[in-house]
mmCIF file of C-alpha atoms and ligand atoms in Angstrom:
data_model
loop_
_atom_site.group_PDB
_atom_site.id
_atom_site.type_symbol
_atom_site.label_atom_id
_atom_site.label_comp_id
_atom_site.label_asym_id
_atom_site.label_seq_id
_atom_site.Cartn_x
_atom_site.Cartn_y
_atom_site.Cartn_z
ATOM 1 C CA UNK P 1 0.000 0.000 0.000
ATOM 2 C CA UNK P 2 1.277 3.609 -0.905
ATOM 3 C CA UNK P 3 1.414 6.394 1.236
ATOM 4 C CA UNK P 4 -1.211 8.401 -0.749
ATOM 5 C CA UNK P 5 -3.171 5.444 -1.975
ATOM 6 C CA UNK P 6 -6.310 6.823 -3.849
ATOM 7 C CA UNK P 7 -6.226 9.986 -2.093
ATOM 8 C CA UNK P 8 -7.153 13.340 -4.168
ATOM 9 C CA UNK P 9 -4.913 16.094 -3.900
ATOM 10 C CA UNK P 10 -5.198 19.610 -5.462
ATOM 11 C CA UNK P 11 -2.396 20.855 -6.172
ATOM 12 C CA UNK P 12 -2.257 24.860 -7.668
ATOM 13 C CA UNK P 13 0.947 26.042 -9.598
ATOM 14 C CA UNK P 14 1.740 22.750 -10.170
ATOM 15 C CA UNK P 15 2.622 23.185 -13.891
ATOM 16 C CA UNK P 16 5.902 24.565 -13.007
ATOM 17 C CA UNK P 17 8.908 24.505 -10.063
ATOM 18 C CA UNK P 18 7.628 22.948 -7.012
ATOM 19 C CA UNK P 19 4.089 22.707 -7.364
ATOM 20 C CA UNK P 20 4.836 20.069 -10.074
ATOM 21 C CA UNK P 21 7.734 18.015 -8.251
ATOM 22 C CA UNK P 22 5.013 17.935 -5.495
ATOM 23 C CA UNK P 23 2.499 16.830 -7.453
ATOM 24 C CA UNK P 24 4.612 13.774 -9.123
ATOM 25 C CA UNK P 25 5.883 13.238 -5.418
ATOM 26 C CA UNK P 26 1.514 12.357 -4.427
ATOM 27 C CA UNK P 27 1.500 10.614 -7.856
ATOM 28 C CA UNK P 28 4.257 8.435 -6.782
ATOM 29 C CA UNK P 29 2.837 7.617 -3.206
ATOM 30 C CA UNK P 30 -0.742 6.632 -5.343
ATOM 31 C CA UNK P 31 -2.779 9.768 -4.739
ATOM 32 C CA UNK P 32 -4.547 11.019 -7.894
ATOM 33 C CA UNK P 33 -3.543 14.456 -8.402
ATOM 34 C CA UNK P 34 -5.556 17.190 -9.862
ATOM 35 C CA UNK P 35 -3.021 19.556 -11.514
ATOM 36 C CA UNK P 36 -4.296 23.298 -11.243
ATOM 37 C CA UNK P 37 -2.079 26.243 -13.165
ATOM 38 C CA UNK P 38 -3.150 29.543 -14.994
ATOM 39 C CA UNK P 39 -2.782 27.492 -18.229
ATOM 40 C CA UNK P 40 -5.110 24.654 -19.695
ATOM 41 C CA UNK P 41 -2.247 23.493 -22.018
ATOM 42 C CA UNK P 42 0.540 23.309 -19.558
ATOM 43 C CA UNK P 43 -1.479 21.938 -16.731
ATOM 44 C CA UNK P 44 -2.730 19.514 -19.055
ATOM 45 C CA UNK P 45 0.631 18.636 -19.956
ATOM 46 C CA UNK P 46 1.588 18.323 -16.609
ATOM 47 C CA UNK P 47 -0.853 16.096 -15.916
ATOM 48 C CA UNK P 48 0.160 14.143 -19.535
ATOM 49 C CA UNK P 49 3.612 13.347 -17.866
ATOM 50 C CA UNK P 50 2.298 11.918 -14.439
ATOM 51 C CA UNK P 51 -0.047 9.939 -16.513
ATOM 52 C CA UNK P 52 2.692 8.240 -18.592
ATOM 53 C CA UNK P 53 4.396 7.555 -15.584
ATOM 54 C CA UNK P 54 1.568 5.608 -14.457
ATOM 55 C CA UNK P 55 -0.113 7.885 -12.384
ATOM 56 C CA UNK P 56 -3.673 9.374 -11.974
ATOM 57 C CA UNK P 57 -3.714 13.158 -13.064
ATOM 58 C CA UNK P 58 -5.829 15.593 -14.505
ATOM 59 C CA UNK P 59 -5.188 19.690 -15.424
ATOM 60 C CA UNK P 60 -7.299 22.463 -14.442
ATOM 61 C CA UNK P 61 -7.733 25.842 -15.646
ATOM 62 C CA UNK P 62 -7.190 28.019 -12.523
ATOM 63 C CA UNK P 63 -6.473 31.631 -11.336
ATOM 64 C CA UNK P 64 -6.440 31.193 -7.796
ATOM 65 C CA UNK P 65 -7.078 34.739 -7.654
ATOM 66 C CA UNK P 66 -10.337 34.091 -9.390
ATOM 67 C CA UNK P 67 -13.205 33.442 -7.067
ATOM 68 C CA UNK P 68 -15.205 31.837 -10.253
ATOM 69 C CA UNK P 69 -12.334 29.967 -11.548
ATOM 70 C CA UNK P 70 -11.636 28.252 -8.312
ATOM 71 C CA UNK P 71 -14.856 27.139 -7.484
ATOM 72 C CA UNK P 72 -15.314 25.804 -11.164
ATOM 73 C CA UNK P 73 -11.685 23.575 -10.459
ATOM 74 C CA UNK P 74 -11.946 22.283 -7.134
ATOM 75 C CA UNK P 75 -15.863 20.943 -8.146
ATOM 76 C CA UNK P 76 -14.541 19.697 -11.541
ATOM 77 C CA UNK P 77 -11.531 17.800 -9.106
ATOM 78 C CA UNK P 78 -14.381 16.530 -7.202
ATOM 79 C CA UNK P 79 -16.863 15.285 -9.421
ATOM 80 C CA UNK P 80 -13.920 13.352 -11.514
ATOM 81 C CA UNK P 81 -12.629 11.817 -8.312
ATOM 82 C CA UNK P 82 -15.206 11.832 -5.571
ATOM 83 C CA UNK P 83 -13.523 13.154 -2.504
ATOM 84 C CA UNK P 84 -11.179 16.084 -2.248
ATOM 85 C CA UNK P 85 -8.181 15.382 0.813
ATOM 86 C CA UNK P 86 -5.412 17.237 0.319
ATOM 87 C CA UNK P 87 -4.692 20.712 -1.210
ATOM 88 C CA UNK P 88 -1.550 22.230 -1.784
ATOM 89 C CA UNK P 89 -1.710 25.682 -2.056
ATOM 90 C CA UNK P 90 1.338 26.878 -3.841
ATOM 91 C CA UNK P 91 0.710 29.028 -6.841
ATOM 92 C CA UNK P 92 3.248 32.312 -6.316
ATOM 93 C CA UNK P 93 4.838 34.557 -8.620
ATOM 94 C CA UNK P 94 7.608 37.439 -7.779
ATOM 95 C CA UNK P 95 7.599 40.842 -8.367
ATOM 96 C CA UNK P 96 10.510 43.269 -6.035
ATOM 97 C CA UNK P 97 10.883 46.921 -5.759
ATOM 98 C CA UNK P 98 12.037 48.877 -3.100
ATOM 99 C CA UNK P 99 9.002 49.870 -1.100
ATOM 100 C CA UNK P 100 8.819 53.662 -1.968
ATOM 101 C CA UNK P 101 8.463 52.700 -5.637
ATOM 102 C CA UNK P 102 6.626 49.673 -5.347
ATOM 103 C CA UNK P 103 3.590 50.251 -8.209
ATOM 104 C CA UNK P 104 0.247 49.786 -6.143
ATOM 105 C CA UNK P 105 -1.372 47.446 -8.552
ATOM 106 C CA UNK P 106 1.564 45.266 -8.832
ATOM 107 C CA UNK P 107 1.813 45.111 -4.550
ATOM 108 C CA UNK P 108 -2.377 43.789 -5.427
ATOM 109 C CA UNK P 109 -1.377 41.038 -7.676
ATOM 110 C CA UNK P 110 1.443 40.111 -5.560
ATOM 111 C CA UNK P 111 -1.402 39.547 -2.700
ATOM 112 C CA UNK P 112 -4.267 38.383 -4.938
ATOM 113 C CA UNK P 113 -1.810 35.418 -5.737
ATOM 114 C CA UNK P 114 -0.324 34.361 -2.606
ATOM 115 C CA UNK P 115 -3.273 35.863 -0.041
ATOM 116 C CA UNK P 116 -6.384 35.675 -2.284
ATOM 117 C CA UNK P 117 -5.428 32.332 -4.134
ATOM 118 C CA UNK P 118 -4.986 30.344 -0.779
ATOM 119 C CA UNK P 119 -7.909 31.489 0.467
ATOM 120 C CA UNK P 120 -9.914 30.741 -2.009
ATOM 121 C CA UNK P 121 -8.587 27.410 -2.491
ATOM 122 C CA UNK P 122 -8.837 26.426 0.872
ATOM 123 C CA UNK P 123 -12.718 27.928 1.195
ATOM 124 C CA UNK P 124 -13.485 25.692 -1.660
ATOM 125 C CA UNK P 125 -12.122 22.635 -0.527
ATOM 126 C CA UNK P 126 -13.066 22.957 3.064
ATOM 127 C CA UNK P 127 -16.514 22.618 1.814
ATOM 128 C CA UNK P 128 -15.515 18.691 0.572
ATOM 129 C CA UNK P 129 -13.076 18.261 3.575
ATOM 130 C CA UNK P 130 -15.951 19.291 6.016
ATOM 131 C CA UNK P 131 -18.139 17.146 4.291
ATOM 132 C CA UNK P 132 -16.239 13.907 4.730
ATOM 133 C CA UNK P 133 -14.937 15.006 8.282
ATOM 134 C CA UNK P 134 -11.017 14.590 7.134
ATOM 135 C CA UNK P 135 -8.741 16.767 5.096
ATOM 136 C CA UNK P 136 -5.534 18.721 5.151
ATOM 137 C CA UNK P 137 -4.372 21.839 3.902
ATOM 138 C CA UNK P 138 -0.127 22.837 2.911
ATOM 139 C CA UNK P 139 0.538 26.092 2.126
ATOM 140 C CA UNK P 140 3.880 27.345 0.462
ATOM 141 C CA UNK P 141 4.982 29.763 2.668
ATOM 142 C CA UNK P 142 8.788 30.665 2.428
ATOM 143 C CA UNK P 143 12.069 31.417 4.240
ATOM 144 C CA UNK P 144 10.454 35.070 3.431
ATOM 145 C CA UNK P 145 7.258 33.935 5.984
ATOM 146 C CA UNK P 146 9.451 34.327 8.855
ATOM 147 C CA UNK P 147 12.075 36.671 7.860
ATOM 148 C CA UNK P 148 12.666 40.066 5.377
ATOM 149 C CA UNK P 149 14.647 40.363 2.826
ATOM 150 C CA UNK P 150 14.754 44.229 0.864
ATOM 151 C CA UNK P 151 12.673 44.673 -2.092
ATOM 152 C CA UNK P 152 10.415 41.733 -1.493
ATOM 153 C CA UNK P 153 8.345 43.785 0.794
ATOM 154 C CA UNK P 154 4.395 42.320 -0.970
ATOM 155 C CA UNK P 155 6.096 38.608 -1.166
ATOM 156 C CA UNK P 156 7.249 39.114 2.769
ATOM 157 C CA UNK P 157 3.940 40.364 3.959
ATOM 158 C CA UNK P 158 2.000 37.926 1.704
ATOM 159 C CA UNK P 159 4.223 35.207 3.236
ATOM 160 C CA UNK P 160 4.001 36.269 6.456
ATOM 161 C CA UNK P 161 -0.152 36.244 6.188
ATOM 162 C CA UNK P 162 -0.200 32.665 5.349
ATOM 163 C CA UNK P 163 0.920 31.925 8.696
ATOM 164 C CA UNK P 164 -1.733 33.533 10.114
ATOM 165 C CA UNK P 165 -4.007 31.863 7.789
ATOM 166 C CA UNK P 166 -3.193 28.285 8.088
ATOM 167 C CA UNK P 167 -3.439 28.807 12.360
ATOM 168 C CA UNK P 168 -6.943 29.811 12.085
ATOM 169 C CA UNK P 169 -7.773 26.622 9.241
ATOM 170 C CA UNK P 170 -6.348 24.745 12.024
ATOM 171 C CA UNK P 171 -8.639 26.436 15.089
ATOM 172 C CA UNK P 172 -11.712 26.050 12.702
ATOM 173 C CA UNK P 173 -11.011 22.669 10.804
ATOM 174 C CA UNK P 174 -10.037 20.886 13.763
ATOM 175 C CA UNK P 175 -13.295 19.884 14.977
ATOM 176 C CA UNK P 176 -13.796 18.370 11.285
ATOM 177 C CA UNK P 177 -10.744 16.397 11.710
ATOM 178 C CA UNK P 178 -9.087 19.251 9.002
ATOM 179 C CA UNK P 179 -4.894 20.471 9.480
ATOM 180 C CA UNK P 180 -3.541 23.211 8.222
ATOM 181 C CA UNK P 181 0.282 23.987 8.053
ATOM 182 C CA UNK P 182 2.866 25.730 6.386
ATOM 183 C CA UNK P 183 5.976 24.360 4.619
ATOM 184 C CA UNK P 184 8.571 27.374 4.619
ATOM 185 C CA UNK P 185 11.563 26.741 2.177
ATOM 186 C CA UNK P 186 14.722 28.709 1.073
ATOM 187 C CA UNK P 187 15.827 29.573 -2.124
ATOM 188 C CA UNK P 188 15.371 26.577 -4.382
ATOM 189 C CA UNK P 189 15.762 26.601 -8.060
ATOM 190 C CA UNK P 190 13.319 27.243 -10.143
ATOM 191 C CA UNK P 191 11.922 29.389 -13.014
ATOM 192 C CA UNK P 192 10.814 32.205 -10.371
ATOM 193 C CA UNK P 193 13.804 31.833 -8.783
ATOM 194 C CA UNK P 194 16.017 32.309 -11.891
ATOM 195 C CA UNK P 195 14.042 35.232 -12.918
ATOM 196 C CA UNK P 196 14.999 37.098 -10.157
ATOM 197 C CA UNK P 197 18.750 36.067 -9.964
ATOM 198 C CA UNK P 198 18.827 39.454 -13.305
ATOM 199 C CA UNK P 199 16.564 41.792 -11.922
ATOM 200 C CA UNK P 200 17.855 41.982 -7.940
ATOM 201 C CA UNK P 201 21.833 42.420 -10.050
ATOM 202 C CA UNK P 202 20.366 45.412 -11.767
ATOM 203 C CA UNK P 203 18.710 46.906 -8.509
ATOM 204 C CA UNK P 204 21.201 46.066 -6.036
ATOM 205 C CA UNK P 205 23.749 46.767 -8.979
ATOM 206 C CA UNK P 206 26.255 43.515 -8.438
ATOM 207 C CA UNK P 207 26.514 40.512 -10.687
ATOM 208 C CA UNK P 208 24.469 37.529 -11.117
ATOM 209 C CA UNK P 209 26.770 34.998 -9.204
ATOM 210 C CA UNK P 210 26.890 37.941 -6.069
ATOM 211 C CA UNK P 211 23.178 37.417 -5.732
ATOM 212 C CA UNK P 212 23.371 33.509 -5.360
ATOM 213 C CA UNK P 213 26.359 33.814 -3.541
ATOM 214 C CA UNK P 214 25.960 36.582 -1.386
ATOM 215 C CA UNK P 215 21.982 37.274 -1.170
ATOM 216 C CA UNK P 216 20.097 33.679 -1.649
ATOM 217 C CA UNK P 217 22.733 31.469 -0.082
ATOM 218 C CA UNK P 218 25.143 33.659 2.197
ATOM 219 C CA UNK P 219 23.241 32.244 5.232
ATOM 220 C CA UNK P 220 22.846 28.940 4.753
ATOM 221 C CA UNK P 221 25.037 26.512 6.656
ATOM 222 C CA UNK P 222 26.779 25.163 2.630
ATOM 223 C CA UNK P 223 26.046 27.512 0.287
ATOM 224 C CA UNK P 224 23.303 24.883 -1.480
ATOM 225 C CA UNK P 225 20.154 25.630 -3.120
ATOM 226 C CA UNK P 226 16.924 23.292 -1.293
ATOM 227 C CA UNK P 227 15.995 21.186 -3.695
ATOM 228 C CA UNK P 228 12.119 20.361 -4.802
ATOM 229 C CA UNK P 229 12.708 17.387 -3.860
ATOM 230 C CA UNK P 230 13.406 18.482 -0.220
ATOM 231 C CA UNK P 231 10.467 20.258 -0.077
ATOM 232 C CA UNK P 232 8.016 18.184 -1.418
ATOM 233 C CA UNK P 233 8.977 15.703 1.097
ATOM 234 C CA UNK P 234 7.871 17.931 3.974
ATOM 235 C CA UNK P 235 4.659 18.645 2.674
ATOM 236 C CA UNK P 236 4.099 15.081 1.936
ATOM 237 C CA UNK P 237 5.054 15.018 5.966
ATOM 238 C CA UNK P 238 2.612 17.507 6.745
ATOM 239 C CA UNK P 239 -0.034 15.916 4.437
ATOM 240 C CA UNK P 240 0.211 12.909 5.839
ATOM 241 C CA UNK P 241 -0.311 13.390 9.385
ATOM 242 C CA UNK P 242 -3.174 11.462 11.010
ATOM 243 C CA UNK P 243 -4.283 13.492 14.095
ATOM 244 C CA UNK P 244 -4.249 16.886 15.115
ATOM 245 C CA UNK P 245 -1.217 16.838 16.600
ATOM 246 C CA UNK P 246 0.526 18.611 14.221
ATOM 247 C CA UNK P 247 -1.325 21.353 12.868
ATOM 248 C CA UNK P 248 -1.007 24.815 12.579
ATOM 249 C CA UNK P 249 2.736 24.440 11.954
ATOM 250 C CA UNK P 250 5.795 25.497 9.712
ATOM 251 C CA UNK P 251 8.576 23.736 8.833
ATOM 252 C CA UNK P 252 11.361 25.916 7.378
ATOM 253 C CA UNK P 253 13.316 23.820 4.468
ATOM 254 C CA UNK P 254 16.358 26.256 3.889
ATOM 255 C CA UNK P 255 20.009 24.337 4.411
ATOM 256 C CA UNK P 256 19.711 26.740 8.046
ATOM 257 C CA UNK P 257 19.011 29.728 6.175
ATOM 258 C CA UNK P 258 16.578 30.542 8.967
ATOM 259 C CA UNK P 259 16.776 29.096 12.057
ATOM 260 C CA UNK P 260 14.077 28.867 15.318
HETATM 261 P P1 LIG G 301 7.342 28.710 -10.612
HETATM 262 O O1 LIG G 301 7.284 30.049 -11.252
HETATM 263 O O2 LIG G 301 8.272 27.676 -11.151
HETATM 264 O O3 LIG G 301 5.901 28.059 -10.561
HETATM 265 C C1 LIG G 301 4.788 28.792 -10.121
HETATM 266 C C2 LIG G 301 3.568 28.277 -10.833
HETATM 267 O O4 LIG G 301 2.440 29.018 -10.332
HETATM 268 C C3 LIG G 301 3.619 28.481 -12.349
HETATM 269 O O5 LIG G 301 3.253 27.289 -13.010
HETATM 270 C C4 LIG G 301 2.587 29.587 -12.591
HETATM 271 O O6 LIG G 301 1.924 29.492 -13.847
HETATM 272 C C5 LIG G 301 1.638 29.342 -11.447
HETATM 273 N N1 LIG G 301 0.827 30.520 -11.143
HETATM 274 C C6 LIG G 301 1.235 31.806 -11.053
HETATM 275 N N2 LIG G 301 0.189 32.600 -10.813
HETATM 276 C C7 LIG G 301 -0.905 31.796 -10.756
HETATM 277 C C8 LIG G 301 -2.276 32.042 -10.552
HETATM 278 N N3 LIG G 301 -2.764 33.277 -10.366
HETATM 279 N N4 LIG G 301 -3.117 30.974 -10.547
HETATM 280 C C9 LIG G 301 -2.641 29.725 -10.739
HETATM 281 N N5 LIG G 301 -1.359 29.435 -10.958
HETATM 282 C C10 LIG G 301 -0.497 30.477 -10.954
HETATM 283 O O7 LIG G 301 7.632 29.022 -9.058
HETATM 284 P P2 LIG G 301 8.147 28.098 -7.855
HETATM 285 O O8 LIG G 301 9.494 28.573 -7.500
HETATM 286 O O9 LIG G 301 7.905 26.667 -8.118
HETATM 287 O O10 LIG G 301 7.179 28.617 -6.694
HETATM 288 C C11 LIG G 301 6.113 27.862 -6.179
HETATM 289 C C12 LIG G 301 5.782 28.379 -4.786
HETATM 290 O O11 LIG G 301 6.911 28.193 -3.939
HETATM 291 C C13 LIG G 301 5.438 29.867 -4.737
HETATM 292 O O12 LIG G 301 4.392 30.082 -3.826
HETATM 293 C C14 LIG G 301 6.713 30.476 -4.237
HETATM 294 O O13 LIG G 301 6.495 31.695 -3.582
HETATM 295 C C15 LIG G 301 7.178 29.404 -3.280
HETATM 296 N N6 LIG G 301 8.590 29.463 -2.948
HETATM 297 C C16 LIG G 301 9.524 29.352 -3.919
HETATM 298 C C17 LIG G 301 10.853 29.402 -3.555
HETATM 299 C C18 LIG G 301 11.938 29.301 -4.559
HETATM 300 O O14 LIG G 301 13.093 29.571 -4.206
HETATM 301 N N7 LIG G 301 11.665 28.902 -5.797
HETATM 302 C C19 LIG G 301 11.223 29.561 -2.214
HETATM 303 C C20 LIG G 301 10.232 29.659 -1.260
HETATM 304 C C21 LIG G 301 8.912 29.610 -1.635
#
């Protein structure tokens, strides 16, 4: 028997970076994983590749930051699989400026992403978890929930938030047997990740291997990168929990970038 066997996970950003090595990672373990990304094509092909690997997978259409659009995925997840158990709320995107010139509307996507798009999610799957008195919600937090870094001041506070979030899923869910905790990891390669390796050179004004070097990795304990691996393990932890013992939690995956 797998881990995972026949459980349902939702999984959002999961065409891409972690939120895909997370979803193969449930795949593996025998969930069946519904595969949620702003793109029908590339969750679709997302789901394609777990699928020839011999897993259960399907893509959805989703903007988390889309009230509509969620509800539309997590009822098409359930009414193709039954029972909704797990979600994964990961979808994230970047954008840094120093606060002073940080563009308001961009500061609102950067929160309608991380802050609307997990809560969202997790109303519309609480409604199946409720239902069938079990369930358990991972959110993506980051190194960046517990600590600052400069010109990430929407992805701090956004990061930050889901803390808060995920402790008050875990007040209110507990009584319907539903967790709620945070994974929190470093700086781990990935298409956001090299995206911003150019654009903090150019505002901090030092070269590409200074940023890796001497911004993401300067306090880890060996200068490495966590890998998606790493972290998809501790949500798998998290996910797999069977009492409410553990919930309300974060687990920072960082190589000791953080530390409490
Ligand atoms: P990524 O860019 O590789 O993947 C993010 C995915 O989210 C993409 O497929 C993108 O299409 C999707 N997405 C973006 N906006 C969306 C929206 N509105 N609705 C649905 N999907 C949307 O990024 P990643 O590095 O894999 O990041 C995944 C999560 O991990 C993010 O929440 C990020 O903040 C967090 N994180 C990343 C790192 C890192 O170093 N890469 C570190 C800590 C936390």
């Amino acid at each position: 028997m797998k881990r995972f066997e026949d459980k349902v996970v939702v999984v959002t950003g999961a065409a891409s970076g972690i939120g895909k090595e997370i979803a193969h990672a449930f795949a593996a373990q025998g969930a069946r994983v519904a595969i949620a990304d702003l793109k029908k094509d590339a969750a679709e092909a997302a789901a394609a590749e777990i699928v020839a690997l011999g897993g259960v997978a399907m893509g959805l259409e989703m903007d988390v930051s889309d009230e509509a659009a969620v509800n539309a995925g997590v009822d098409a997840a359930h009414a193709v699989y039954g029972r909704i158990d797990i979600l994964v709320s990961n979808a994230g995107i970047q954008i840094v400026h120093p606060v002073h010139e940080f563009p308001f509307d961009q500061w609102k996507k950067m929160l309608a992403v991380h802050l609307d798009g997990a809560f969202l999610t997790t109303k519309a799957c609480l409604k199946y978890m409720y239902a069938a008195n079990a369930g358990s919600v991972v959110y993506i937090g980051s190194v960046h929930s517990k600590e600052a870094s400069p010109l990430k001041a929407a992805y701090v506070t956004a990061k930050h938030g889901l803390l808060g979030l995920a402790r008050v899923v875990a007040k209110e869910g507990a009584k319907h047997n539903v967790r709620a905790n945070v994974v929190c990891p470093g700086f781990v390669r990935t298409p956001l990740v090299e995206k911003q390796i150019p654009e903090q050179a150019k505002e901090l004004g030092i070269s590409e291997a200074e940023v890796v070097r001497n911004v993401m990795l300067r306090e880890t304990v060996d200068c490495e990168f966590t890998s998606m691996e790493d972290v998809a393990e501790a949500v798998m932890y998290f996910a797999g929990a069977n009492s409410n013992a553990l919930t309300g939690q974060s687990l920072i995956v960082s190589h000791g970038w953080f530390m409490e």
